[in-house]
Amino acid sequence: TRAPRPPRQRALIRFEMYQSWLRHYSDRSRIYLLDFRDVYFQANPFASMPPAAAAPWLSLFAEHETVGGSAFNSRWIRSCYGDNALTKAITAAPIVCS
């Protein structure tokens, strides 16, 4: 049987795995998802989180480099969407890693 969705890159399949994994936890659970290869904690990362009983909370962080300034990210976009996908707006955008 053929899958109803088009093929996806292995790097993107992880998001579906995250969603599946998160379904096993309560809405009040605290989940900390990060890229552990280049993370360094200078303080307790959980100290600034609101109490578990508070409303849902989400923090996002961006890289200090633009998409156009990164050979890796530019190459990834070109391989997925073609050379025309790297418009001025996209190359000037900050890298927001997953």
PDB file of N, CA and C in Angstrom:
ATOM      1  N   THR A   1       0.840  -1.182   0.000  1.00  0.00           N
ATOM      2  CA  THR A   1       0.000   0.000   0.000  1.00  0.00           C
ATOM      3  C   THR A   1       0.884   1.243   0.000  1.00  0.00           C
ATOM      4  N   ARG A   2       0.557   2.166  -0.845  1.00  0.00           N
ATOM      5  CA  ARG A   2       1.318   3.407  -0.936  1.00  0.00           C
ATOM      6  C   ARG A   2       0.817   4.404   0.107  1.00  0.00           C
ATOM      7  N   ALA A   3       1.744   5.110   0.736  1.00  0.00           N
ATOM      8  CA  ALA A   3       1.379   6.123   1.728  1.00  0.00           C
ATOM      9  C   ALA A   3       0.610   7.254   1.055  1.00  0.00           C
ATOM     10  N   PRO A   4      -0.422   7.797   1.725  1.00  0.00           N
ATOM     11  CA  PRO A   4      -1.233   8.851   1.114  1.00  0.00           C
ATOM     12  C   PRO A   4      -0.500  10.193   1.008  1.00  0.00           C
ATOM     13  N   ARG A   5       0.582  10.373   1.733  1.00  0.00           N
ATOM     14  CA  ARG A   5       1.323  11.633   1.709  1.00  0.00           C
ATOM     15  C   ARG A   5       2.609  11.467   0.910  1.00  0.00           C
ATOM     16  N   PRO A   6       3.113  12.561   0.349  1.00  0.00           N
ATOM     17  CA  PRO A   6       4.368  12.465  -0.400  1.00  0.00           C
ATOM     18  C   PRO A   6       5.532  12.144   0.531  1.00  0.00           C
ATOM     19  N   PRO A   7       6.620  11.619  -0.013  1.00  0.00           N
ATOM     20  CA  PRO A   7       7.788  11.302   0.828  1.00  0.00           C
ATOM     21  C   PRO A   7       8.320  12.563   1.504  1.00  0.00           C
ATOM     22  N   ARG A   8       8.889  12.392   2.681  1.00  0.00           N
ATOM     23  CA  ARG A   8       9.467  13.489   3.440  1.00  0.00           C
ATOM     24  C   ARG A   8      10.923  13.173   3.746  1.00  0.00           C
ATOM     25  N   GLN A   9      11.713  14.220   3.912  1.00  0.00           N
ATOM     26  CA  GLN A   9      13.104  14.016   4.296  1.00  0.00           C
ATOM     27  C   GLN A   9      13.165  13.473   5.712  1.00  0.00           C
ATOM     28  N   ARG A  10      14.176  12.665   5.971  1.00  0.00           N
ATOM     29  CA  ARG A  10      14.323  12.084   7.309  1.00  0.00           C
ATOM     30  C   ARG A  10      14.410  13.155   8.388  1.00  0.00           C
ATOM     31  N   ALA A  11      15.040  14.276   8.072  1.00  0.00           N
ATOM     32  CA  ALA A  11      15.184  15.348   9.065  1.00  0.00           C
ATOM     33  C   ALA A  11      13.839  15.914   9.500  1.00  0.00           C
ATOM     34  N   LEU A  12      12.828  15.808   8.649  1.00  0.00           N
ATOM     35  CA  LEU A  12      11.514  16.367   8.969  1.00  0.00           C
ATOM     36  C   LEU A  12      10.575  15.363   9.616  1.00  0.00           C
ATOM     37  N   ILE A  13      10.849  14.098   9.463  1.00  0.00           N
ATOM     38  CA  ILE A  13       9.991  13.065  10.051  1.00  0.00           C
ATOM     39  C   ILE A  13       9.992  13.153  11.576  1.00  0.00           C
ATOM     40  N   ARG A  14      11.060  13.687  12.137  1.00  0.00           N
ATOM     41  CA  ARG A  14      11.148  13.793  13.602  1.00  0.00           C
ATOM     42  C   ARG A  14       9.989  14.576  14.199  1.00  0.00           C
ATOM     43  N   PHE A  15       9.445  15.544  13.455  1.00  0.00           N
ATOM     44  CA  PHE A  15       8.332  16.325  13.997  1.00  0.00           C
ATOM     45  C   PHE A  15       7.093  15.464  14.196  1.00  0.00           C
ATOM     46  N   GLU A  16       6.879  14.534  13.315  1.00  0.00           N
ATOM     47  CA  GLU A  16       5.764  13.605  13.483  1.00  0.00           C
ATOM     48  C   GLU A  16       6.025  12.673  14.665  1.00  0.00           C
ATOM     49  N   MET A  17       7.273  12.310  14.846  1.00  0.00           N
ATOM     50  CA  MET A  17       7.631  11.479  15.999  1.00  0.00           C
ATOM     51  C   MET A  17       7.411  12.254  17.297  1.00  0.00           C
ATOM     52  N   TYR A  18       7.778  13.537  17.323  1.00  0.00           N
ATOM     53  CA  TYR A  18       7.555  14.369  18.514  1.00  0.00           C
ATOM     54  C   TYR A  18       6.070  14.413  18.843  1.00  0.00           C
ATOM     55  N   GLN A  19       5.255  14.646  17.823  1.00  0.00           N
ATOM     56  CA  GLN A  19       3.803  14.736  18.046  1.00  0.00           C
ATOM     57  C   GLN A  19       3.261  13.430  18.618  1.00  0.00           C
ATOM     58  N   SER A  20       3.689  12.326  18.062  1.00  0.00           N
ATOM     59  CA  SER A  20       3.239  11.026  18.551  1.00  0.00           C
ATOM     60  C   SER A  20       3.676  10.808  19.996  1.00  0.00           C
ATOM     61  N   TRP A  21       4.897  11.156  20.297  1.00  0.00           N
ATOM     62  CA  TRP A  21       5.453  10.980  21.642  1.00  0.00           C
ATOM     63  C   TRP A  21       4.728  11.872  22.649  1.00  0.00           C
ATOM     64  N   LEU A  22       4.458  13.114  22.270  1.00  0.00           N
ATOM     65  CA  LEU A  22       3.818  14.056  23.187  1.00  0.00           C
ATOM     66  C   LEU A  22       2.392  13.670  23.550  1.00  0.00           C
ATOM     67  N   ARG A  23       1.735  12.900  22.707  1.00  0.00           N
ATOM     68  CA  ARG A  23       0.365  12.463  23.010  1.00  0.00           C
ATOM     69  C   ARG A  23       0.304  11.587  24.254  1.00  0.00           C
ATOM     70  N   HIS A  24       1.412  11.061  24.702  1.00  0.00           N
ATOM     71  CA  HIS A  24       1.454  10.196  25.886  1.00  0.00           C
ATOM     72  C   HIS A  24       1.547  10.989  27.189  1.00  0.00           C
ATOM     73  N   TYR A  25       1.624  12.312  27.088  1.00  0.00           N
ATOM     74  CA  TYR A  25       1.774  13.142  28.278  1.00  0.00           C
ATOM     75  C   TYR A  25       0.537  14.000  28.497  1.00  0.00           C
ATOM     76  N   SER A  26       0.355  14.420  29.725  1.00  0.00           N
ATOM     77  CA  SER A  26      -0.759  15.283  30.091  1.00  0.00           C
ATOM     78  C   SER A  26      -0.527  16.697  29.545  1.00  0.00           C
ATOM     79  N   ASP A  27      -1.614  17.466  29.439  1.00  0.00           N
ATOM     80  CA  ASP A  27      -1.495  18.864  29.019  1.00  0.00           C
ATOM     81  C   ASP A  27      -0.708  19.684  30.034  1.00  0.00           C
ATOM     82  N   ARG A  28      -0.581  19.204  31.233  1.00  0.00           N
ATOM     83  CA  ARG A  28       0.144  19.914  32.296  1.00  0.00           C
ATOM     84  C   ARG A  28       1.613  19.490  32.397  1.00  0.00           C
ATOM     85  N   SER A  29       2.021  18.554  31.560  1.00  0.00           N
ATOM     86  CA  SER A  29       3.416  18.098  31.593  1.00  0.00           C
ATOM     87  C   SER A  29       4.338  19.192  31.086  1.00  0.00           C
ATOM     88  N   ARG A  30       5.556  19.172  31.582  1.00  0.00           N
ATOM     89  CA  ARG A  30       6.573  20.114  31.123  1.00  0.00           C
ATOM     90  C   ARG A  30       7.529  19.367  30.208  1.00  0.00           C
ATOM     91  N   ILE A  31       7.580  19.807  28.988  1.00  0.00           N
ATOM     92  CA  ILE A  31       8.426  19.162  27.981  1.00  0.00           C
ATOM     93  C   ILE A  31       9.474  20.174  27.547  1.00  0.00           C
ATOM     94  N   TYR A  32      10.710  19.776  27.576  1.00  0.00           N
ATOM     95  CA  TYR A  32      11.811  20.655  27.174  1.00  0.00           C
ATOM     96  C   TYR A  32      12.505  19.990  25.997  1.00  0.00           C
ATOM     97  N   LEU A  33      12.325  20.529  24.822  1.00  0.00           N
ATOM     98  CA  LEU A  33      12.862  19.948  23.601  1.00  0.00           C
ATOM     99  C   LEU A  33      13.943  20.880  23.070  1.00  0.00           C
ATOM    100  N   LEU A  34      15.140  20.349  22.868  1.00  0.00           N
ATOM    101  CA  LEU A  34      16.242  21.180  22.413  1.00  0.00           C
ATOM    102  C   LEU A  34      17.235  20.365  21.604  1.00  0.00           C
ATOM    103  N   ASP A  35      18.069  21.089  20.903  1.00  0.00           N
ATOM    104  CA  ASP A  35      19.151  20.478  20.146  1.00  0.00           C
ATOM    105  C   ASP A  35      20.328  20.362  21.111  1.00  0.00           C
ATOM    106  N   PHE A  36      20.562  19.188  21.624  1.00  0.00           N
ATOM    107  CA  PHE A  36      21.542  19.022  22.696  1.00  0.00           C
ATOM    108  C   PHE A  36      22.983  19.122  22.240  1.00  0.00           C
ATOM    109  N   ARG A  37      23.239  19.144  20.958  1.00  0.00           N
ATOM    110  CA  ARG A  37      24.621  19.166  20.489  1.00  0.00           C
ATOM    111  C   ARG A  37      25.327  20.481  20.773  1.00  0.00           C
ATOM    112  N   ASP A  38      24.575  21.574  20.828  1.00  0.00           N
ATOM    113  CA  ASP A  38      25.228  22.871  21.013  1.00  0.00           C
ATOM    114  C   ASP A  38      24.550  23.726  22.083  1.00  0.00           C
ATOM    115  N   VAL A  39      24.007  23.077  23.102  1.00  0.00           N
ATOM    116  CA  VAL A  39      23.336  23.796  24.174  1.00  0.00           C
ATOM    117  C   VAL A  39      24.219  23.794  25.416  1.00  0.00           C
ATOM    118  N   TYR A  40      24.334  24.956  26.024  1.00  0.00           N
ATOM    119  CA  TYR A  40      25.094  25.103  27.265  1.00  0.00           C
ATOM    120  C   TYR A  40      24.235  25.904  28.238  1.00  0.00           C
ATOM    121  N   PHE A  41      23.955  25.356  29.385  1.00  0.00           N
ATOM    122  CA  PHE A  41      23.132  26.038  30.388  1.00  0.00           C
ATOM    123  C   PHE A  41      24.029  26.858  31.308  1.00  0.00           C
ATOM    124  N   GLN A  42      23.682  28.126  31.460  1.00  0.00           N
ATOM    125  CA  GLN A  42      24.408  29.001  32.373  1.00  0.00           C
ATOM    126  C   GLN A  42      23.669  29.157  33.694  1.00  0.00           C
ATOM    127  N   ALA A  43      22.470  28.613  33.751  1.00  0.00           N
ATOM    128  CA  ALA A  43      21.653  28.638  34.964  1.00  0.00           C
ATOM    129  C   ALA A  43      20.604  27.540  34.821  1.00  0.00           C
ATOM    130  N   ASN A  44      19.821  27.344  35.858  1.00  0.00           N
ATOM    131  CA  ASN A  44      18.760  26.347  35.826  1.00  0.00           C
ATOM    132  C   ASN A  44      17.737  26.744  34.769  1.00  0.00           C
ATOM    133  N   PRO A  45      17.583  25.974  33.687  1.00  0.00           N
ATOM    134  CA  PRO A  45      16.659  26.370  32.618  1.00  0.00           C
ATOM    135  C   PRO A  45      15.187  26.316  33.022  1.00  0.00           C
ATOM    136  N   PHE A  46      14.877  25.624  34.090  1.00  0.00           N
ATOM    137  CA  PHE A  46      13.488  25.497  34.526  1.00  0.00           C
ATOM    138  C   PHE A  46      13.093  26.571  35.540  1.00  0.00           C
ATOM    139  N   ALA A  47      14.048  27.337  36.038  1.00  0.00           N
ATOM    140  CA  ALA A  47      13.764  28.333  37.078  1.00  0.00           C
ATOM    141  C   ALA A  47      12.811  29.426  36.589  1.00  0.00           C
ATOM    142  N   SER A  48      12.861  29.794  35.321  1.00  0.00           N
ATOM    143  CA  SER A  48      12.026  30.890  34.823  1.00  0.00           C
ATOM    144  C   SER A  48      10.679  30.416  34.289  1.00  0.00           C
ATOM    145  N   MET A  49      10.433  29.121  34.324  1.00  0.00           N
ATOM    146  CA  MET A  49       9.156  28.605  33.827  1.00  0.00           C
ATOM    147  C   MET A  49       8.045  28.912  34.814  1.00  0.00           C
ATOM    148  N   PRO A  50       6.858  29.239  34.307  1.00  0.00           N
ATOM    149  CA  PRO A  50       5.733  29.468  35.218  1.00  0.00           C
ATOM    150  C   PRO A  50       5.313  28.159  35.893  1.00  0.00           C
ATOM    151  N   PRO A  51       4.531  28.239  36.959  1.00  0.00           N
ATOM    152  CA  PRO A  51       4.072  27.018  37.634  1.00  0.00           C
ATOM    153  C   PRO A  51       3.298  26.115  36.669  1.00  0.00           C
ATOM    154  N   ALA A  52       3.319  24.843  36.939  1.00  0.00           N
ATOM    155  CA  ALA A  52       2.650  23.866  36.065  1.00  0.00           C
ATOM    156  C   ALA A  52       1.158  24.141  35.941  1.00  0.00           C
ATOM    157  N   ALA A  53       0.556  24.760  36.927  1.00  0.00           N
ATOM    158  CA  ALA A  53      -0.886  25.028  36.887  1.00  0.00           C
ATOM    159  C   ALA A  53      -1.223  26.235  36.007  1.00  0.00           C
ATOM    160  N   ALA A  54      -0.209  26.975  35.572  1.00  0.00           N
ATOM    161  CA  ALA A  54      -0.443  28.167  34.745  1.00  0.00           C
ATOM    162  C   ALA A  54      -0.871  27.758  33.330  1.00  0.00           C
ATOM    163  N   ALA A  55      -1.247  28.734  32.556  1.00  0.00           N
ATOM    164  CA  ALA A  55      -1.660  28.497  31.164  1.00  0.00           C
ATOM    165  C   ALA A  55      -0.496  27.913  30.369  1.00  0.00           C
ATOM    166  N   PRO A  56      -0.781  27.245  29.263  1.00  0.00           N
ATOM    167  CA  PRO A  56       0.301  26.701  28.432  1.00  0.00           C
ATOM    168  C   PRO A  56       1.318  27.781  28.083  1.00  0.00           C
ATOM    169  N   TRP A  57       2.571  27.375  27.958  1.00  0.00           N
ATOM    170  CA  TRP A  57       3.669  28.326  27.809  1.00  0.00           C
ATOM    171  C   TRP A  57       4.653  27.787  26.787  1.00  0.00           C
ATOM    172  N   LEU A  58       5.152  28.644  25.938  1.00  0.00           N
ATOM    173  CA  LEU A  58       6.073  28.228  24.893  1.00  0.00           C
ATOM    174  C   LEU A  58       7.144  29.285  24.711  1.00  0.00           C
ATOM    175  N   SER A  59       8.405  28.868  24.617  1.00  0.00           N
ATOM    176  CA  SER A  59       9.513  29.773  24.326  1.00  0.00           C
ATOM    177  C   SER A  59      10.204  29.295  23.066  1.00  0.00           C
ATOM    178  N   LEU A  60      10.524  30.227  22.194  1.00  0.00           N
ATOM    179  CA  LEU A  60      11.244  29.919  20.972  1.00  0.00           C
ATOM    180  C   LEU A  60      12.482  30.794  20.901  1.00  0.00           C
ATOM    181  N   PHE A  61      13.546  30.269  20.303  1.00  0.00           N
ATOM    182  CA  PHE A  61      14.781  31.014  20.187  1.00  0.00           C
ATOM    183  C   PHE A  61      15.316  30.901  18.768  1.00  0.00           C
ATOM    184  N   ALA A  62      15.918  31.953  18.275  1.00  0.00           N
ATOM    185  CA  ALA A  62      16.449  31.976  16.914  1.00  0.00           C
ATOM    186  C   ALA A  62      17.970  32.034  16.941  1.00  0.00           C
ATOM    187  N   GLU A  63      18.569  31.617  15.848  1.00  0.00           N
ATOM    188  CA  GLU A  63      20.016  31.706  15.679  1.00  0.00           C
ATOM    189  C   GLU A  63      20.409  33.161  15.426  1.00  0.00           C
ATOM    190  N   HIS A  64      21.696  33.455  15.481  1.00  0.00           N
ATOM    191  CA  HIS A  64      22.199  34.804  15.230  1.00  0.00           C
ATOM    192  C   HIS A  64      22.631  34.985  13.778  1.00  0.00           C
ATOM    193  N   GLU A  65      22.258  34.096  12.915  1.00  0.00           N
ATOM    194  CA  GLU A  65      22.666  34.129  11.518  1.00  0.00           C
ATOM    195  C   GLU A  65      21.425  34.112  10.631  1.00  0.00           C
ATOM    196  N   THR A  66      21.537  34.673   9.425  1.00  0.00           N
ATOM    197  CA  THR A  66      20.424  34.650   8.490  1.00  0.00           C
ATOM    198  C   THR A  66      20.487  33.388   7.636  1.00  0.00           C
ATOM    199  N   VAL A  67      19.381  33.072   6.999  1.00  0.00           N
ATOM    200  CA  VAL A  67      19.330  31.897   6.123  1.00  0.00           C
ATOM    201  C   VAL A  67      20.354  32.044   4.996  1.00  0.00           C
ATOM    202  N   GLY A  68      20.426  33.244   4.406  1.00  0.00           N
ATOM    203  CA  GLY A  68      21.369  33.472   3.317  1.00  0.00           C
ATOM    204  C   GLY A  68      22.821  33.415   3.742  1.00  0.00           C
ATOM    205  N   GLY A  69      23.088  33.682   5.008  1.00  0.00           N
ATOM    206  CA  GLY A  69      24.458  33.647   5.517  1.00  0.00           C
ATOM    207  C   GLY A  69      24.921  32.256   5.903  1.00  0.00           C
ATOM    208  N   SER A  70      24.064  31.289   5.823  1.00  0.00           N
ATOM    209  CA  SER A  70      24.391  29.914   6.200  1.00  0.00           C
ATOM    210  C   SER A  70      24.389  29.014   4.970  1.00  0.00           C
ATOM    211  N   ALA A  71      25.553  28.494   4.617  1.00  0.00           N
ATOM    212  CA  ALA A  71      25.642  27.576   3.472  1.00  0.00           C
ATOM    213  C   ALA A  71      24.777  26.342   3.712  1.00  0.00           C
ATOM    214  N   PHE A  72      24.753  25.842   4.939  1.00  0.00           N
ATOM    215  CA  PHE A  72      23.980  24.646   5.262  1.00  0.00           C
ATOM    216  C   PHE A  72      22.492  24.879   5.026  1.00  0.00           C
ATOM    217  N   ASN A  73      21.948  25.953   5.605  1.00  0.00           N
ATOM    218  CA  ASN A  73      20.514  26.217   5.479  1.00  0.00           C
ATOM    219  C   ASN A  73      20.118  26.582   4.050  1.00  0.00           C
ATOM    220  N   SER A  74      20.948  27.360   3.365  1.00  0.00           N
ATOM    221  CA  SER A  74      20.662  27.696   1.970  1.00  0.00           C
ATOM    222  C   SER A  74      20.624  26.442   1.108  1.00  0.00           C
ATOM    223  N   ARG A  75      21.582  25.557   1.312  1.00  0.00           N
ATOM    224  CA  ARG A  75      21.639  24.311   0.539  1.00  0.00           C
ATOM    225  C   ARG A  75      20.408  23.452   0.806  1.00  0.00           C
ATOM    226  N   TRP A  76      19.980  23.411   2.063  1.00  0.00           N
ATOM    227  CA  TRP A  76      18.815  22.608   2.435  1.00  0.00           C
ATOM    228  C   TRP A  76      17.559  23.138   1.737  1.00  0.00           C
ATOM    229  N   ILE A  77      17.376  24.452   1.723  1.00  0.00           N
ATOM    230  CA  ILE A  77      16.203  25.037   1.064  1.00  0.00           C
ATOM    231  C   ILE A  77      16.259  24.786  -0.437  1.00  0.00           C
ATOM    232  N   ARG A  78      17.434  24.962  -1.037  1.00  0.00           N
ATOM    233  CA  ARG A  78      17.564  24.710  -2.479  1.00  0.00           C
ATOM    234  C   ARG A  78      17.247  23.260  -2.822  1.00  0.00           C
ATOM    235  N   SER A  79      17.729  22.332  -2.007  1.00  0.00           N
ATOM    236  CA  SER A  79      17.496  20.917  -2.312  1.00  0.00           C
ATOM    237  C   SER A  79      16.020  20.542  -2.168  1.00  0.00           C
ATOM    238  N   CYS A  80      15.313  21.205  -1.281  1.00  0.00           N
ATOM    239  CA  CYS A  80      13.894  20.905  -1.079  1.00  0.00           C
ATOM    240  C   CYS A  80      12.991  21.625  -2.083  1.00  0.00           C
ATOM    241  N   TYR A  81      13.289  22.906  -2.349  1.00  0.00           N
ATOM    242  CA  TYR A  81      12.351  23.744  -3.090  1.00  0.00           C
ATOM    243  C   TYR A  81      12.906  24.350  -4.373  1.00  0.00           C
ATOM    244  N   GLY A  82      14.183  24.147  -4.670  1.00  0.00           N
ATOM    245  CA  GLY A  82      14.777  24.696  -5.883  1.00  0.00           C
ATOM    246  C   GLY A  82      15.444  26.042  -5.649  1.00  0.00           C
ATOM    247  N   ASP A  83      16.261  26.445  -6.620  1.00  0.00           N
ATOM    248  CA  ASP A  83      17.031  27.691  -6.506  1.00  0.00           C
ATOM    249  C   ASP A  83      16.152  28.930  -6.373  1.00  0.00           C
ATOM    250  N   ASN A  84      14.984  28.929  -7.003  1.00  0.00           N
ATOM    251  CA  ASN A  84      14.117  30.105  -6.976  1.00  0.00           C
ATOM    252  C   ASN A  84      13.489  30.346  -5.609  1.00  0.00           C
ATOM    253  N   ALA A  85      13.582  29.397  -4.697  1.00  0.00           N
ATOM    254  CA  ALA A  85      12.977  29.542  -3.373  1.00  0.00           C
ATOM    255  C   ALA A  85      13.746  30.526  -2.498  1.00  0.00           C
ATOM    256  N   LEU A  86      15.026  30.736  -2.799  1.00  0.00           N
ATOM    257  CA  LEU A  86      15.838  31.641  -1.980  1.00  0.00           C
ATOM    258  C   LEU A  86      15.652  33.081  -2.427  1.00  0.00           C
ATOM    259  N   THR A  87      14.529  33.667  -2.061  1.00  0.00           N
ATOM    260  CA  THR A  87      14.231  35.057  -2.384  1.00  0.00           C
ATOM    261  C   THR A  87      14.964  35.968  -1.409  1.00  0.00           C
ATOM    262  N   LYS A  88      14.938  37.268  -1.671  1.00  0.00           N
ATOM    263  CA  LYS A  88      15.583  38.231  -0.766  1.00  0.00           C
ATOM    264  C   LYS A  88      15.000  38.135   0.641  1.00  0.00           C
ATOM    265  N   ALA A  89      13.683  37.978   0.707  1.00  0.00           N
ATOM    266  CA  ALA A  89      13.020  37.899   2.020  1.00  0.00           C
ATOM    267  C   ALA A  89      13.495  36.678   2.796  1.00  0.00           C
ATOM    268  N   ILE A  90      13.646  35.555   2.120  1.00  0.00           N
ATOM    269  CA  ILE A  90      14.067  34.333   2.819  1.00  0.00           C
ATOM    270  C   ILE A  90      15.536  34.413   3.206  1.00  0.00           C
ATOM    271  N   THR A  91      16.390  34.905   2.331  1.00  0.00           N
ATOM    272  CA  THR A  91      17.815  34.963   2.668  1.00  0.00           C
ATOM    273  C   THR A  91      18.087  35.938   3.802  1.00  0.00           C
ATOM    274  N   ALA A  92      17.236  36.946   3.970  1.00  0.00           N
ATOM    275  CA  ALA A  92      17.419  37.925   5.051  1.00  0.00           C
ATOM    276  C   ALA A  92      16.795  37.463   6.366  1.00  0.00           C
ATOM    277  N   ALA A  93      16.015  36.399   6.330  1.00  0.00           N
ATOM    278  CA  ALA A  93      15.315  35.926   7.535  1.00  0.00           C
ATOM    279  C   ALA A  93      16.278  35.265   8.501  1.00  0.00           C
ATOM    280  N   PRO A  94      16.027  35.400   9.801  1.00  0.00           N
ATOM    281  CA  PRO A  94      16.871  34.703  10.772  1.00  0.00           C
ATOM    282  C   PRO A  94      16.621  33.198  10.720  1.00  0.00           C
ATOM    283  N   ILE A  95      17.611  32.439  11.070  1.00  0.00           N
ATOM    284  CA  ILE A  95      17.461  30.988  11.127  1.00  0.00           C
ATOM    285  C   ILE A  95      16.727  30.636  12.409  1.00  0.00           C
ATOM    286  N   VAL A  96      15.634  29.941  12.289  1.00  0.00           N
ATOM    287  CA  VAL A  96      14.899  29.453  13.450  1.00  0.00           C
ATOM    288  C   VAL A  96      14.967  27.942  13.396  1.00  0.00           C
ATOM    289  N   CYS A  97      15.819  27.388  14.217  1.00  0.00           N
ATOM    290  CA  CYS A  97      16.039  25.944  14.207  1.00  0.00           C
ATOM    291  C   CYS A  97      14.955  25.226  14.968  1.00  0.00           C
ATOM    292  N   SER A  98      14.809  23.991  14.628  1.00  0.00           N
ATOM    293  CA  SER A  98      13.798  23.188  15.276  1.00  0.00           C
ATOM    294  C   SER A  98      14.436  22.380  16.349  1.00  0.00           C
TER     295      SER A  98
END
